[in-house]
Tab-separated table of C-alpha atoms and ligand atoms in Angstrom:
chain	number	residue	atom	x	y	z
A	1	UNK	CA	-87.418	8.335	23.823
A	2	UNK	CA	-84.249	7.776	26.283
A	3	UNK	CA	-86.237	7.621	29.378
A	4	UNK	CA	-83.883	9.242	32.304
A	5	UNK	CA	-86.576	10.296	35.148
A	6	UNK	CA	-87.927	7.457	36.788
A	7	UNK	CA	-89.812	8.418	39.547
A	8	UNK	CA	-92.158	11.314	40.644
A	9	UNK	CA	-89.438	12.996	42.458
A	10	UNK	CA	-87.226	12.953	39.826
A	11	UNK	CA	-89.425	14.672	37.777
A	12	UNK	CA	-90.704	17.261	40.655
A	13	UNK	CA	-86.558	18.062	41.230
A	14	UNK	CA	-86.488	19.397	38.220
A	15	UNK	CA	-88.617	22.332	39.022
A	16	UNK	CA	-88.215	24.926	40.948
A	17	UNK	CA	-91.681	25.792	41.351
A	18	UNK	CA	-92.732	22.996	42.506
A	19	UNK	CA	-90.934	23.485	45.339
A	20	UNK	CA	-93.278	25.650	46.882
A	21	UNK	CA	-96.061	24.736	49.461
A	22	UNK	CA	-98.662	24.221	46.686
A	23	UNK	CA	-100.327	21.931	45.135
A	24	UNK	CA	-100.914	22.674	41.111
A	25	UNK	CA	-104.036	20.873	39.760
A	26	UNK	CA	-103.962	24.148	37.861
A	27	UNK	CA	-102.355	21.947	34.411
A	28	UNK	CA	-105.079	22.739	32.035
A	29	UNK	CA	-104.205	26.564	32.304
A	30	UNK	CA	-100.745	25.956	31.723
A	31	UNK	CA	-98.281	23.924	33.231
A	32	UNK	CA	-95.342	24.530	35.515
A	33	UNK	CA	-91.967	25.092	33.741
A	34	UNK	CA	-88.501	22.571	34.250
A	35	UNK	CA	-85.779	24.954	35.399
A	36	UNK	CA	-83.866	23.810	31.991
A	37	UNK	CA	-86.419	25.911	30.156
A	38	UNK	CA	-86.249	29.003	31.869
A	39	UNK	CA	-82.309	28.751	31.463
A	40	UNK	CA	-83.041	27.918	28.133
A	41	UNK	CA	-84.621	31.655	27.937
A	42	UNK	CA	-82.623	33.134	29.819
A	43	UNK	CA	-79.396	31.853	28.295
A	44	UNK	CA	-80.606	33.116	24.500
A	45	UNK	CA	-80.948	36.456	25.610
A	46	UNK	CA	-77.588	36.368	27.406
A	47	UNK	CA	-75.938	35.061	24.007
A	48	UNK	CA	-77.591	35.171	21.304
A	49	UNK	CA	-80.440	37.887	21.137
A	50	UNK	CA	-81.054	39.235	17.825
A	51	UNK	CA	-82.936	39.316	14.833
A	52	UNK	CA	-82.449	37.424	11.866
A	53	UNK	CA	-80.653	37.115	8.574
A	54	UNK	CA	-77.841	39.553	9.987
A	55	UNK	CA	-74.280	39.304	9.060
A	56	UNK	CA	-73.253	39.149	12.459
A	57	UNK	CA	-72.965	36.453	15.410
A	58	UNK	CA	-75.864	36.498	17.454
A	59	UNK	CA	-78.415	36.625	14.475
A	60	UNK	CA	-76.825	33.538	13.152
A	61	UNK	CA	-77.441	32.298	16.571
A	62	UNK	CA	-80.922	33.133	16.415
A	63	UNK	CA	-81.125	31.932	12.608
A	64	UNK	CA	-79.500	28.535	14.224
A	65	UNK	CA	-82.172	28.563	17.211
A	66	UNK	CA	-85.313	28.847	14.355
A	67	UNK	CA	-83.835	25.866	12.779
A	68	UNK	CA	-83.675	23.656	15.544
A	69	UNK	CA	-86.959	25.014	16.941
A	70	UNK	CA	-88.567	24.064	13.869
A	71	UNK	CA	-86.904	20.691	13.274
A	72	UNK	CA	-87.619	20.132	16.672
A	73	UNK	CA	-91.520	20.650	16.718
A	74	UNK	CA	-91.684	18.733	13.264
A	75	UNK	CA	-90.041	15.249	15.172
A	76	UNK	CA	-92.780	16.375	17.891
A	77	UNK	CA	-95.489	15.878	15.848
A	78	UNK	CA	-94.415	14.058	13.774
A	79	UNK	CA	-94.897	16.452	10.228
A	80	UNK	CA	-91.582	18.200	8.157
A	81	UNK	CA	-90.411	21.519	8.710
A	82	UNK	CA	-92.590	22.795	5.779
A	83	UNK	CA	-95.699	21.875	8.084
A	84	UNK	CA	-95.267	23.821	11.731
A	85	UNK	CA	-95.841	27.346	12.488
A	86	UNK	CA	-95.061	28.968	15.336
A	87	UNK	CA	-97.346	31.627	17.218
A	88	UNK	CA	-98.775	34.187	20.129
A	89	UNK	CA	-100.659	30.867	21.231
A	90	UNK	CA	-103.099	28.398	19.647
A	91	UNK	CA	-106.216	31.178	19.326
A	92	UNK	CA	-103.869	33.555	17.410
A	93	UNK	CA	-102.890	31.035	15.004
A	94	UNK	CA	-106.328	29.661	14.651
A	95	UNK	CA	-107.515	33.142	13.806
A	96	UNK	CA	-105.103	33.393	11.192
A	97	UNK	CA	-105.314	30.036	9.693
A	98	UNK	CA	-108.923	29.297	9.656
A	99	UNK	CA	-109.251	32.530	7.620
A	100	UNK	CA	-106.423	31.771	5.303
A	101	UNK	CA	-108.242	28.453	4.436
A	102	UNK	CA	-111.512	29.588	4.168
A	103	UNK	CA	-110.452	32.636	1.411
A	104	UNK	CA	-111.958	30.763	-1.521
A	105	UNK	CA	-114.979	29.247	0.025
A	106	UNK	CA	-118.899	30.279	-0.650
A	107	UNK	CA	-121.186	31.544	0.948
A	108	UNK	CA	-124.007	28.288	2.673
A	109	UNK	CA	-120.752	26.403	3.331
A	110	UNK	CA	-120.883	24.558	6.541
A	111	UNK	CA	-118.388	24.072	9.146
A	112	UNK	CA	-118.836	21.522	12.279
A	113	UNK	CA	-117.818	22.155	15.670
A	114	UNK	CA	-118.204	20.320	18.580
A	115	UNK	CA	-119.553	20.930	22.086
A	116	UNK	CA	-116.781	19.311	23.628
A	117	UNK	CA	-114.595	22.170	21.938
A	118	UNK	CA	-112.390	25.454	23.945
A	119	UNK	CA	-113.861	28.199	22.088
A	120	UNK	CA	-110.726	29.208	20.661
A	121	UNK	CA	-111.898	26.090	18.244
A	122	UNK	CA	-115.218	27.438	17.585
A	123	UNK	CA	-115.395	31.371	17.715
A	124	UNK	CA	-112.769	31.593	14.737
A	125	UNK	CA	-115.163	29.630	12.877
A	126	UNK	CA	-118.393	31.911	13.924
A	127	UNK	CA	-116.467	34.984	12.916
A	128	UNK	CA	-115.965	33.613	9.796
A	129	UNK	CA	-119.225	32.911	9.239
A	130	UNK	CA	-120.366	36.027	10.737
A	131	UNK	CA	-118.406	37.847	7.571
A	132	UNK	CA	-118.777	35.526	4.789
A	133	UNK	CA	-122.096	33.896	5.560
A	134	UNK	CA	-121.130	30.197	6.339
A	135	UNK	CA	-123.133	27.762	8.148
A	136	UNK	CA	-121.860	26.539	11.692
A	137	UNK	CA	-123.356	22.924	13.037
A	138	UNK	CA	-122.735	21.204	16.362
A	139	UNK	CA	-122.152	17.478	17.323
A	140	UNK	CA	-123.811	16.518	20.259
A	141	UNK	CA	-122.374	14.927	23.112
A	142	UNK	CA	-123.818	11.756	25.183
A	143	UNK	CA	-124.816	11.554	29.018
A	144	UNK	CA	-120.984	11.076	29.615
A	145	UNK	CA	-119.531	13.506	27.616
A	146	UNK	CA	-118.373	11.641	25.051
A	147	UNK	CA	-118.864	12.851	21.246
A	148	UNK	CA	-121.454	11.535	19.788
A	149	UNK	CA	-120.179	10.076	16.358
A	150	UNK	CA	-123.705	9.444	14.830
A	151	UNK	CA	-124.676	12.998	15.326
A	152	UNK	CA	-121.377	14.269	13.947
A	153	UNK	CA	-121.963	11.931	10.836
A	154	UNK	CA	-125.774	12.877	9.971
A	155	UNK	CA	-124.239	16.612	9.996
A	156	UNK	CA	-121.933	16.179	7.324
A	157	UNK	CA	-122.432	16.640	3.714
A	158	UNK	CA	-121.256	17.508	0.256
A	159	UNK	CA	-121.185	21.650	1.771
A	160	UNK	CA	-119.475	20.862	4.769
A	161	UNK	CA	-115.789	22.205	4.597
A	162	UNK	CA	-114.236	21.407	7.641
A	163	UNK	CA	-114.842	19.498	11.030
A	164	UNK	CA	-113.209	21.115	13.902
A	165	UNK	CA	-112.844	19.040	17.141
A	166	UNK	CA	-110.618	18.762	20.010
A	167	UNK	CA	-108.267	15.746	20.464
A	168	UNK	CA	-109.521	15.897	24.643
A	169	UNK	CA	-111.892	18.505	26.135
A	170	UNK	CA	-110.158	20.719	28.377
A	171	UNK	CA	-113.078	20.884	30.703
A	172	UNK	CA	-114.521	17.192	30.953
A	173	UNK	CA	-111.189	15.287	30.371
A	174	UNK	CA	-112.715	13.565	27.625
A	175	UNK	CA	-110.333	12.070	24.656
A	176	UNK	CA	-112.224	11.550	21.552
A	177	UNK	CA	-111.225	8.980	18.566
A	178	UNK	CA	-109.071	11.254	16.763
A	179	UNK	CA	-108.325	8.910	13.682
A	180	UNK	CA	-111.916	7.254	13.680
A	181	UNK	CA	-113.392	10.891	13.495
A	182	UNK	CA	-110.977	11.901	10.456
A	183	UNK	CA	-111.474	8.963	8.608
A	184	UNK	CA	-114.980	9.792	8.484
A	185	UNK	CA	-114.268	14.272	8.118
A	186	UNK	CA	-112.048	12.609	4.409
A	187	UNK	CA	-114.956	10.430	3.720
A	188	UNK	CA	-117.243	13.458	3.310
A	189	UNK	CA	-114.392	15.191	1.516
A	190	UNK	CA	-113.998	17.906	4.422
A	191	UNK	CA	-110.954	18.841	6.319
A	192	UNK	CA	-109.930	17.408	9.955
A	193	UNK	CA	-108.954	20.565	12.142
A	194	UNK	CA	-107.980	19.401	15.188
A	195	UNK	CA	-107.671	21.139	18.766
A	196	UNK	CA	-104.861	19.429	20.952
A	197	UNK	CA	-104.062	22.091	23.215
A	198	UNK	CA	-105.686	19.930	25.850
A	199	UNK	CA	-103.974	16.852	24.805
A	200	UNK	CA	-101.005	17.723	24.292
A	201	UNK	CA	-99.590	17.402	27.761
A	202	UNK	CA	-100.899	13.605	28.115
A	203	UNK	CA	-99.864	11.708	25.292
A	204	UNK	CA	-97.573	11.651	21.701
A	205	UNK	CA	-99.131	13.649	19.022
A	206	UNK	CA	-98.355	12.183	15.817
A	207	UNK	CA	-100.312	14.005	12.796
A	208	UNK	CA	-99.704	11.474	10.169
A	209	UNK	CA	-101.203	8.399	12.690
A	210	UNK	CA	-104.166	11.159	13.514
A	211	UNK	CA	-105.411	12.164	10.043
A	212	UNK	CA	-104.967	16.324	10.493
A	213	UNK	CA	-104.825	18.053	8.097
A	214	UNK	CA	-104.620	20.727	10.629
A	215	UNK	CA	-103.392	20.681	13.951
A	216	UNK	CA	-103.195	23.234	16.817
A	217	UNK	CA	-101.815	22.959	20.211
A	218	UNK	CA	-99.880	25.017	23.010
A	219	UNK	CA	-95.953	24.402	24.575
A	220	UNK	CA	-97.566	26.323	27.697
A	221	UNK	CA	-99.557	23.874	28.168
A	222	UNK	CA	-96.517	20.868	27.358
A	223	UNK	CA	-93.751	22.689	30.448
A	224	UNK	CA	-92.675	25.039	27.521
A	225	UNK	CA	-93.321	29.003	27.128
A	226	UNK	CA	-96.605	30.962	26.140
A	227	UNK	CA	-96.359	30.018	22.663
A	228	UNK	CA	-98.578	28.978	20.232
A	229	UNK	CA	-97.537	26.026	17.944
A	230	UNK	CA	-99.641	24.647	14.344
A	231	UNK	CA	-99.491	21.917	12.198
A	232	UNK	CA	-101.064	22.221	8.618
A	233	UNK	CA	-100.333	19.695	6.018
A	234	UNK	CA	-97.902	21.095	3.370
A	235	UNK	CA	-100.375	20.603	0.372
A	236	UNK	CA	-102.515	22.591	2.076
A	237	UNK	CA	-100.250	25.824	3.651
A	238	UNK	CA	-99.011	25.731	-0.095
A	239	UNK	CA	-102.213	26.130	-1.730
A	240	UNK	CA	-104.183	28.753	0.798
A	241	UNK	CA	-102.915	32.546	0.541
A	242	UNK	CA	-101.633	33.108	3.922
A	243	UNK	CA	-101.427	37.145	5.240
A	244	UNK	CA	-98.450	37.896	5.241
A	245	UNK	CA	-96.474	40.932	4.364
A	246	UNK	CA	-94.385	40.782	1.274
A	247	UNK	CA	-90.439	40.635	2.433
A	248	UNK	CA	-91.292	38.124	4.794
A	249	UNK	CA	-89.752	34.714	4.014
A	250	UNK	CA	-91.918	31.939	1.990
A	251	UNK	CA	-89.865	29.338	3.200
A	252	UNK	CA	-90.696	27.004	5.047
A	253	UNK	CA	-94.316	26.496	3.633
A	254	UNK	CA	-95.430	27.078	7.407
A	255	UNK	CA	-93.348	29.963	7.965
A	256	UNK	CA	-95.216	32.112	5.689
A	257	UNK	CA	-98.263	31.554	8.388
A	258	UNK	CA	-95.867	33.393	11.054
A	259	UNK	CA	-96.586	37.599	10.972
A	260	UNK	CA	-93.650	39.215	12.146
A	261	UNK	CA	-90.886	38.468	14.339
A	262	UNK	CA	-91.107	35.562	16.449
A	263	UNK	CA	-90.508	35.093	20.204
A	264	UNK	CA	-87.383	33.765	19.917
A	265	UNK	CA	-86.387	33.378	23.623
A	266	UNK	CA	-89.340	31.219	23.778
A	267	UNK	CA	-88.219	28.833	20.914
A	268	UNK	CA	-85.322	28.109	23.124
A	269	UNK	CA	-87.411	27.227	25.485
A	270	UNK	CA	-89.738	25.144	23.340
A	271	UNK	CA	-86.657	23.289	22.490
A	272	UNK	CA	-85.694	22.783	26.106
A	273	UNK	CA	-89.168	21.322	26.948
A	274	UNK	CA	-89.175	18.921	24.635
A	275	UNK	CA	-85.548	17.867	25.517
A	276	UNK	CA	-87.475	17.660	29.130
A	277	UNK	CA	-90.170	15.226	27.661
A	278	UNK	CA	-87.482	13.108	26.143
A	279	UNK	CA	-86.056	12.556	29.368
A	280	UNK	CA	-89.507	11.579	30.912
A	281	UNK	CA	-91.026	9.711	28.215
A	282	UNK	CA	-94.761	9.065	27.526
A	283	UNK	CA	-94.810	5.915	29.559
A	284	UNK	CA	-94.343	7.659	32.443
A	285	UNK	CA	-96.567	10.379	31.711
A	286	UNK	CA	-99.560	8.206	30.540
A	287	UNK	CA	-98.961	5.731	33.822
A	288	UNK	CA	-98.085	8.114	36.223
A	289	UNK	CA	-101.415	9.795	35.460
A	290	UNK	CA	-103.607	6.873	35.008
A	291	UNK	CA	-102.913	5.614	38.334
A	292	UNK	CA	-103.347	9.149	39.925
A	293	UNK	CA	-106.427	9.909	37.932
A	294	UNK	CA	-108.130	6.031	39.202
A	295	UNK	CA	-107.056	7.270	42.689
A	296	UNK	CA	-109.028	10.528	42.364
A	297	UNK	CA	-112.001	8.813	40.874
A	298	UNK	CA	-112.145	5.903	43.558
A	299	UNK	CA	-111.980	8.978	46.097
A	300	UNK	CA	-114.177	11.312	45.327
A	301	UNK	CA	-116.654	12.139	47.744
A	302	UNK	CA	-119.925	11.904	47.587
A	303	UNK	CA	-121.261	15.448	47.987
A	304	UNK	CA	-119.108	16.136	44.783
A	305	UNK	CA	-120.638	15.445	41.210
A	306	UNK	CA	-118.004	14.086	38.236
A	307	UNK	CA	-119.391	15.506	34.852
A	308	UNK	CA	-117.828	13.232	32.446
A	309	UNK	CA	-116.562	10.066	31.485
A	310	UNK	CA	-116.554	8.035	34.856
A	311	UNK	CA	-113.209	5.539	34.796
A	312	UNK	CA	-110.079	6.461	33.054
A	313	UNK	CA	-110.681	4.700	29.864
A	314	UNK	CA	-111.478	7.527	27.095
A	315	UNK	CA	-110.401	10.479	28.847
A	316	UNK	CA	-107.182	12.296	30.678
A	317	UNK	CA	-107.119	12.752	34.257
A	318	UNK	CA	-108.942	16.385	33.817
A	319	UNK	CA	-111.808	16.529	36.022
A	320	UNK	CA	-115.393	18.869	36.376
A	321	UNK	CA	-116.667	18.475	39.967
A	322	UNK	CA	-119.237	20.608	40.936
A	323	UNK	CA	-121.149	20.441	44.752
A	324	UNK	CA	-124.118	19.705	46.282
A	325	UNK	CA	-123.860	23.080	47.593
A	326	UNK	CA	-121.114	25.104	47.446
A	327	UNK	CA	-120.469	27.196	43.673
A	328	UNK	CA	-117.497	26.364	42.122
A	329	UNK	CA	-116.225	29.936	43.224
A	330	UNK	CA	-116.899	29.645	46.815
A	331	UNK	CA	-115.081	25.896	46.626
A	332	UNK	CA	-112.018	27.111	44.664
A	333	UNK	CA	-111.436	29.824	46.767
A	334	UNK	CA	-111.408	28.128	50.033
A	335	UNK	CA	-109.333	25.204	48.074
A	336	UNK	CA	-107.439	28.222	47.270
A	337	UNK	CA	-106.351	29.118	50.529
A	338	UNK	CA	-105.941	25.724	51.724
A	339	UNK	CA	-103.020	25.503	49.464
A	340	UNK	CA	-104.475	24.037	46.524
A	341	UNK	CA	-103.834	25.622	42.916
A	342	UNK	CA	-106.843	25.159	40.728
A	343	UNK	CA	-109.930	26.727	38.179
A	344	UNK	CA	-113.439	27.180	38.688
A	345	UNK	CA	-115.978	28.450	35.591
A	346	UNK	CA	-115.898	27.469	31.944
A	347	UNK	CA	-112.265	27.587	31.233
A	348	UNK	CA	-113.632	29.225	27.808
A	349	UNK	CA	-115.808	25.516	27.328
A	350	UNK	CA	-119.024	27.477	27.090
A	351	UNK	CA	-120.688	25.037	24.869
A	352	UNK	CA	-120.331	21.809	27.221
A	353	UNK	CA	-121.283	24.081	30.079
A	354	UNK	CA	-124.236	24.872	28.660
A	355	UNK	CA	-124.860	21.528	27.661
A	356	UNK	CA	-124.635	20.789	31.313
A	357	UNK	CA	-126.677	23.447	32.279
A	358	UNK	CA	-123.765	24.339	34.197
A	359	UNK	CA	-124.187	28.341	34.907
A	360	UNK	CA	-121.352	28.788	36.586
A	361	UNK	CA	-119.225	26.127	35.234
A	362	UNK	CA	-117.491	24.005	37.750
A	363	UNK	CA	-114.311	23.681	39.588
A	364	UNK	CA	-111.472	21.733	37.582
A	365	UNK	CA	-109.342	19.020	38.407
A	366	UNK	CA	-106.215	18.520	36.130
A	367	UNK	CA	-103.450	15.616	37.272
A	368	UNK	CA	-100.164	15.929	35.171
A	369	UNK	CA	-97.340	13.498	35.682
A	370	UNK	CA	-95.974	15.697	37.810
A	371	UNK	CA	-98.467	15.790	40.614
A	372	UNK	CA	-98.120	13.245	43.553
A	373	UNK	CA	-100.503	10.130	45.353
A	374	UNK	CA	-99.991	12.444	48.150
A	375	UNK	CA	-100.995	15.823	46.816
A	376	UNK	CA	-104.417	13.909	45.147
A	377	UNK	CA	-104.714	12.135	48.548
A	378	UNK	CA	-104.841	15.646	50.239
A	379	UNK	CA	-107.107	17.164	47.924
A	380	UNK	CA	-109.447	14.411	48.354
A	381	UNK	CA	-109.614	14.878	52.084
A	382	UNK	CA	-109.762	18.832	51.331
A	383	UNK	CA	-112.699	17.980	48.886
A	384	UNK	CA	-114.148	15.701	51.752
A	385	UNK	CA	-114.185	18.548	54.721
A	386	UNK	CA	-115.346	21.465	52.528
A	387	UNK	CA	-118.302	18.921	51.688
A	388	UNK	CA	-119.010	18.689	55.430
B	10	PLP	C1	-108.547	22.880	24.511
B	10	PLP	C2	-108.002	24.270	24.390
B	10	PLP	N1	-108.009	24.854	23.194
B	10	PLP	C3	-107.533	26.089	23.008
B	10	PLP	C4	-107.044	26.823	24.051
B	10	PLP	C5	-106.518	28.194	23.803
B	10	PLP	O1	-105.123	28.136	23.809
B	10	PLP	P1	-104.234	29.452	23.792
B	10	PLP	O2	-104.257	29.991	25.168
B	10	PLP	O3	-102.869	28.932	23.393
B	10	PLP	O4	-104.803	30.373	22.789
B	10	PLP	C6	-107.029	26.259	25.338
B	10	PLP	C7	-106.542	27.038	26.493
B	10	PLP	O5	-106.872	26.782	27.616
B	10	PLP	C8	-107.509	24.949	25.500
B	10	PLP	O6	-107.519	24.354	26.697
């Protein structure tokens, strides 16, 4: 990647929104957008708005915009332009791909989740099994909330289908060994389904290095629009039946996963944030927050409990705090007014939580690249006088 924004401030210059007296730890609900993206939107429905396959200008425009869009998500990942869908967001196209797979399988076949998985990873799967009686298991996590590979292993066998897991839990931060866990999903002839919605803002995906055969994750979540975006290995979108209505195009493989027409000022700005990543690069990103996420964990105070992995080896700088006596609620809110933009509860984690024994979840943490030392430095003296 041509690296062209060099420092924090670069980056923050960029967007508009960050100009504002706020501090957004709010990441793992969706991230801020560069100002090139919401051009990006704006300028496709200034020029080029349309549907497609029209004889005319602007739908060749749009045709030309689907094109790049695609080609553009496939060097993202990694995969060919047969392999990514586009979609409403990751749970939409999880819905419809999880049943399009599963159209041929019988009944007592066993799926894995994890409890480090975003239920948009998991209640697919139960609905599934709710109609077509399959069997749904759980790996285990340890003490620090890391999966626990032996339990996932002594789950698998010659029924199990697929293992569905998330590349890093969007509640606990934690990043699990994506390619150590396929390698073992192929061994017992299953298929890897992986979650990176909560990845995807911290590090390269790269599908073939990973081992997916399935892959889901979210631009909203990457400085892009609320759009959905899925990976599915071409051997595999070709031999499933997708749902799809009969006029619709079969071509790409991947397209024929897409139900009607597709948000196409959005593509644009897909396109535009990943034009914006290219001019950050990963470096940055995976520094930047490393030395953020150390400076938060060196800091935190002591009335405030880390669930999770406790250093920044084997996780993302996405944090669950709770206190010694404040809920999450009451803390978020007064963080809230004190200028501070970030969740309390599950997030939609509800197996970790419970795991936890964490009723009412716990208030979240999440650095990006484009947070400062100074905005983690205020929250830790925020964190500090709410504990008082
Ligand atoms: C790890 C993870 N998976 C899935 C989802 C659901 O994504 P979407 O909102 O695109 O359906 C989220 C959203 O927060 C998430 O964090």
């Amino acid at each position: 990647m041509a690296r062209v924004l060099t420092t924090v401030e670069a980056v923050r210059a960029r967007f508009t929104a960050l100009q504002q007296p706020v501090a957004f730890f709010d990441g793992p609900g969706g991230t801020q957008v560069p100002d090139s993206v919401i051009e990006a939107v704006a300028d496709y429905y200034r020029s080029a708005n349309a549907n497609t396959g029209g004889a005319f200008e602007t739908s060749r425009r749009t045709d030309a915009l689907i094109t790049t869009a695609r080609v553009t998500a496939a060097e993202f990942l990694n995969a060919s332009v047969d392999e990514v869908a586009f979609g409403a967001n990751m749970t939409t196209l999880n819905f419809a791909l999880t049943r399009a797979a599963a159209r041929d399988w019988q009944t007592g076949d066993e799926i894995v989740c994890t409890r480090l998985d975003h239920d948009g990873n998991i209640s697919p799967w139960l609905e599934l099994a709710h109609d077509r009686g399959f069997v749904v298991r759980f790996a285990d996590v340890d003490e620090q909330c890391r999966l626990d590979l032996d339990h996932l292993r002594s789950l698998l066998s010659e029924r199990t289908r697929v293992v569905a897991f998330p590349w890093a839990s969007n509640a606990v931060g934690t990043v699990t060994p994506v390619a150590e866990i396929t390698a073992l999903v192929h061994d017992a002839g299953a298929l890897a389904w992986i979650d990176a919605v909560h990845y995807g803002p911290h590090g390269p995906i790269d599908v073939q290095a990973a081992g997916a055969d399935v892959l889901v994750c979210s631009p909203y979540k990457f400085y892009g629009p609320h759009l959905g975006l899925a990976f599915g290995k071409a051997s595999l979108l070709e031999a499933w039946r997708p749902y799809k209505v009969r006029p619709a195009a079969d071509f790409p493989v991947a397209s024929r996963y897409e139900t009607g027409t597709l948000a196409h000022e959005l593509l644009a700005g897909f396109v535009a944030a990943v034009e914006y990543l290219q001019d950050v690069g990963w470096d940055f990103v995976t520094e930047h927050e490393h030395e953020l996420g150390q400076q938060f964990l060196e800091g935190l105070p002591e009335a405030w409990r880390l669930h999770g992995v406790p250093t920044m080896d084997g996780r993302v700088g996405t944090f669950a705090i709770t206190h010694d006596t404040l809920t999450p609620q009451e803390a978020s809110a007064r963080l809230g007014e004190r200028g501070f933009a970030l969740w309390d509860g599950n997030y939609y984690a509800i197996e970790i939580m419970r795991r936890l024994g964490l009723e009412d979840g716990a208030v979240r943490v999440g650095i990006v690249h484009y947070n400062t030392a100074d905005e983690v430095s205020r929250l830790l003296a925020a964190l500090e006088q709410l504990a008082r």
